[in-house]
PDB file of C-alpha atoms in Angstrom:
ATOM      1  CA  MET A 181      35.488 141.139 -34.516  1.00 38.00           C
ATOM      2  CA  VAL A 182      31.773 141.844 -34.030  1.00 42.00           C
ATOM      3  CA  GLY A 183      31.207 143.970 -30.948  1.00 43.00           C
ATOM      4  CA  GLY A 184      34.030 145.825 -29.300  1.00 43.00           C
ATOM      5  CA  LEU A 185      34.727 147.353 -25.944  1.00 41.00           C
ATOM      6  CA  GLU A 186      32.374 147.829 -23.069  1.00 44.00           C
ATOM      7  CA  ARG A 187      33.696 149.517 -19.961  1.00 47.00           C
ATOM      8  CA  GLY A 188      37.231 148.844 -21.131  1.00 50.00           C
ATOM      9  CA  TYR A 189      36.891 145.058 -21.246  1.00 56.00           C
ATOM     10  CA  PRO A 190      37.664 143.819 -24.776  1.00 61.00           C
ATOM     11  CA  LEU A 191      35.793 140.898 -26.292  1.00 62.00           C
ATOM     12  CA  ARG A 192      39.066 139.020 -26.827  1.00 70.00           C
ATOM     13  CA  ASP A 193      39.170 138.524 -23.059  1.00 81.00           C
ATOM     14  CA  PHE A 194      36.084 136.333 -23.397  1.00 92.00           C
ATOM     15  CA  GLU A 195      37.671 133.702 -25.630  1.00 94.00           C
ATOM     16  CA  PRO A 196      36.803 131.232 -27.040  1.00 95.00           C
ATOM     17  CA  TYR A 197      33.210 132.426 -26.731  1.00 96.00           C
ATOM     18  CA  ALA A 198      33.719 135.737 -28.551  1.00 95.00           C
ATOM     19  CA  SER A 199      35.254 133.964 -31.552  1.00 96.00           C
ATOM     20  CA  ILE A 200      32.428 131.414 -31.711  1.00 97.00           C
ATOM     21  CA  ILE A 201      29.850 134.224 -31.693  1.00 97.00           C
ATOM     22  CA  ASP A 202      31.831 136.331 -34.165  1.00 95.00           C
ATOM     23  CA  CYS A 203      32.112 133.423 -36.600  1.00 96.00           C
ATOM     24  CA  ALA A 204      28.400 132.574 -36.340  1.00 97.00           C
ATOM     25  CA  LEU A 205      27.326 136.170 -36.942  1.00 96.00           C
ATOM     26  CA  ALA A 206      29.787 136.691 -39.788  1.00 96.00           C
ATOM     27  CA  ASN A 207      28.656 133.504 -41.549  1.00 95.00           C
ATOM     28  CA  ARG A 208      24.897 133.655 -40.963  1.00 94.00           C
ATOM     29  CA  GLY A 209      23.011 133.434 -44.194  1.00 91.00           C
ATOM     30  CA  THR A 210      25.848 131.738 -46.064  1.00 94.00           C
ATOM     31  CA  ALA A 211      24.488 128.199 -45.669  1.00 92.00           C
ATOM     32  CA  LYS A 212      21.173 127.400 -47.288  1.00 94.00           C
ATOM     33  CA  GLY A 213      18.376 127.501 -44.736  1.00 93.00           C
ATOM     34  CA  ASP A 214      20.448 128.605 -41.761  1.00 94.00           C
ATOM     35  CA  ARG A 215      18.111 131.526 -41.082  1.00 96.00           C
ATOM     36  CA  ARG A 216      15.033 129.291 -41.019  1.00 97.00           C
ATOM     37  CA  PRO A 217      13.647 128.534 -37.571  1.00 96.00           C
ATOM     38  CA  HIS A 218      14.747 125.290 -35.996  1.00 96.00           C
ATOM     39  CA  PRO A 219      11.658 123.060 -35.571  1.00 95.00           C
ATOM     40  CA  ARG A 220      12.292 122.361 -31.884  1.00 96.00           C
ATOM     41  CA  TYR A 221      13.844 125.583 -30.597  1.00 95.00           C
ATOM     42  CA  GLU A 222      12.076 128.128 -32.838  1.00 95.00           C
ATOM     43  CA  VAL A 223      15.226 130.192 -33.363  1.00 96.00           C
ATOM     44  CA  PRO A 224      17.275 130.343 -36.570  1.00 97.00           C
ATOM     45  CA  ILE A 225      19.344 127.249 -37.273  1.00 97.00           C
ATOM     46  CA  TYR A 226      22.573 129.273 -37.196  1.00 97.00           C
ATOM     47  CA  VAL A 227      21.704 130.299 -33.607  1.00 98.00           C
ATOM     48  CA  VAL A 228      21.202 126.650 -32.625  1.00 98.00           C
ATOM     49  CA  ASP A 229      24.569 125.759 -34.165  1.00 97.00           C
ATOM     50  CA  MET A 230      26.259 128.677 -32.372  1.00 98.00           C
ATOM     51  CA  CYS A 231      24.648 127.767 -29.049  1.00 98.00           C
ATOM     52  CA  GLN A 232      25.740 124.147 -29.447  1.00 98.00           C
ATOM     53  CA  ALA A 233      29.341 125.297 -29.913  1.00 98.00           C
ATOM     54  CA  LEU A 234      29.080 127.694 -26.949  1.00 98.00           C
ATOM     55  CA  ALA A 235      27.620 125.009 -24.671  1.00 97.00           C
ATOM     56  CA  HIS A 236      30.404 122.632 -25.683  1.00 97.00           C
ATOM     57  CA  ALA A 237      33.039 125.298 -24.918  1.00 96.00           C
ATOM     58  CA  VAL A 238      31.505 126.113 -21.509  1.00 96.00           C
ATOM     59  CA  ASN A 239      31.369 122.412 -20.642  1.00 95.00           C
ATOM     60  CA  ALA A 240      34.952 121.862 -21.821  1.00 94.00           C
ATOM     61  CA  ALA A 241      36.095 124.695 -19.554  1.00 92.00           C
ATOM     62  CA  GLY A 242      34.475 123.003 -16.565  1.00 90.00           C
ATOM     63  CA  GLY A 243      31.435 125.245 -16.336  1.00 84.00           C
ATOM     64  CA  GLY A 244      28.898 122.581 -17.204  1.00 80.00           C
ATOM     65  CA  PRO A 245      26.865 120.689 -17.541  1.00 90.00           C
ATOM     66  CA  MET A 246      25.268 123.193 -19.889  1.00 92.00           C
ATOM     67  CA  THR A 247      22.625 121.850 -22.253  1.00 96.00           C
ATOM     68  CA  LEU A 248      21.769 123.206 -25.659  1.00 97.00           C
ATOM     69  CA  ALA A 249      18.315 124.256 -24.426  1.00 97.00           C
ATOM     70  CA  GLU A 250      19.873 126.179 -21.517  1.00 96.00           C
ATOM     71  CA  MET A 251      22.311 127.950 -23.822  1.00 97.00           C
ATOM     72  CA  ILE A 252      19.496 128.928 -26.172  1.00 98.00           C
ATOM     73  CA  ARG A 253      17.577 130.385 -23.218  1.00 97.00           C
ATOM     74  CA  LEU A 254      20.688 132.330 -22.219  1.00 96.00           C
ATOM     75  CA  GLU A 255      21.190 133.565 -25.792  1.00 97.00           C
ATOM     76  CA  ARG A 256      17.637 134.916 -25.855  1.00 96.00           C
ATOM     77  CA  THR A 257      18.424 137.186 -22.883  1.00 96.00           C
ATOM     78  CA  CYS A 258      21.177 138.971 -24.810  1.00 96.00           C
ATOM     79  CA  THR A 259      19.839 141.839 -26.892  1.00 94.00           C
ATOM     80  CA  GLY A 260      20.892 145.186 -28.240  1.00 94.00           C
ATOM     81  CA  ALA A 261      23.995 146.604 -29.837  1.00 93.00           C
ATOM     82  CA  ASP A 262      26.203 144.853 -27.281  1.00 93.00           C
ATOM     83  CA  TYR A 263      24.669 141.420 -27.931  1.00 95.00           C
ATOM     84  CA  PRO A 264      28.011 139.722 -28.775  1.00 95.00           C
ATOM     85  CA  HIS A 265      29.629 141.199 -25.673  1.00 93.00           C
ATOM     86  CA  LYS A 266      26.797 140.157 -23.354  1.00 95.00           C
ATOM     87  CA  LEU A 267      26.670 136.612 -24.667  1.00 97.00           C
ATOM     88  CA  ALA A 268      30.450 136.113 -24.600  1.00 96.00           C
ATOM     89  CA  MET A 269      30.706 137.583 -21.085  1.00 94.00           C
ATOM     90  CA  ARG A 270      27.893 135.392 -19.749  1.00 95.00           C
ATOM     91  CA  CYS A 271      29.461 132.264 -21.253  1.00 96.00           C
ATOM     92  CA  HIS A 272      32.786 133.293 -19.719  1.00 94.00           C
ATOM     93  CA  ARG A 273      31.107 133.585 -16.314  1.00 92.00           C
ATOM     94  CA  LEU A 274      29.361 130.228 -16.696  1.00 91.00           C
ATOM     95  CA  ALA A 275      32.713 128.636 -17.403  1.00 90.00           C
ATOM     96  CA  GLY A 276      33.798 129.794 -13.960  1.00 86.00           C
ATOM     97  CA  ARG A 277      36.210 132.454 -15.080  1.00 68.00           C
ATOM     98  CA  SER A 278      36.299 135.591 -12.986  1.00 56.00           C
ATOM     99  CA  ILE A 279      35.846 139.094 -14.294  1.00 55.00           C
ATOM    100  CA  PRO A 280      37.183 142.022 -12.264  1.00 49.00           C
ATOM    101  CA  GLU A 281      34.259 143.513 -10.355  1.00 51.00           C
ATOM    102  CA  GLU A 282      34.841 146.993 -11.765  1.00 44.00           C
ATOM    103  CA  GLN A 283      34.270 145.549 -15.253  1.00 47.00           C
ATOM    104  CA  THR A 284      30.805 144.191 -14.414  1.00 49.00           C
ATOM    105  CA  LYS A 285      29.185 147.395 -13.115  1.00 46.00           C
TER     106      LYS A 285
END
């Protein structure tokens, strides 16, 4: 899995979001043109596809309504080596799932 542990909270605890992100990152560049910028959102097409899947998962978990544009804005706030962890954790929170407070400090 891309990512790992942060403060003892494994990415697998942020399912299905961690798997969606992991799959998107592992497969980026395998489809022709998926690294080209999307004409509307100005991020790579694989990011748009990943964000669509994440928004659908958040909405299915009862955390919505979450639009594609909102998920793309959220994705843009996640940077650095712990990018997959941040994005999966934030999706998990949006879905209304609690994280022990000691894990968020």
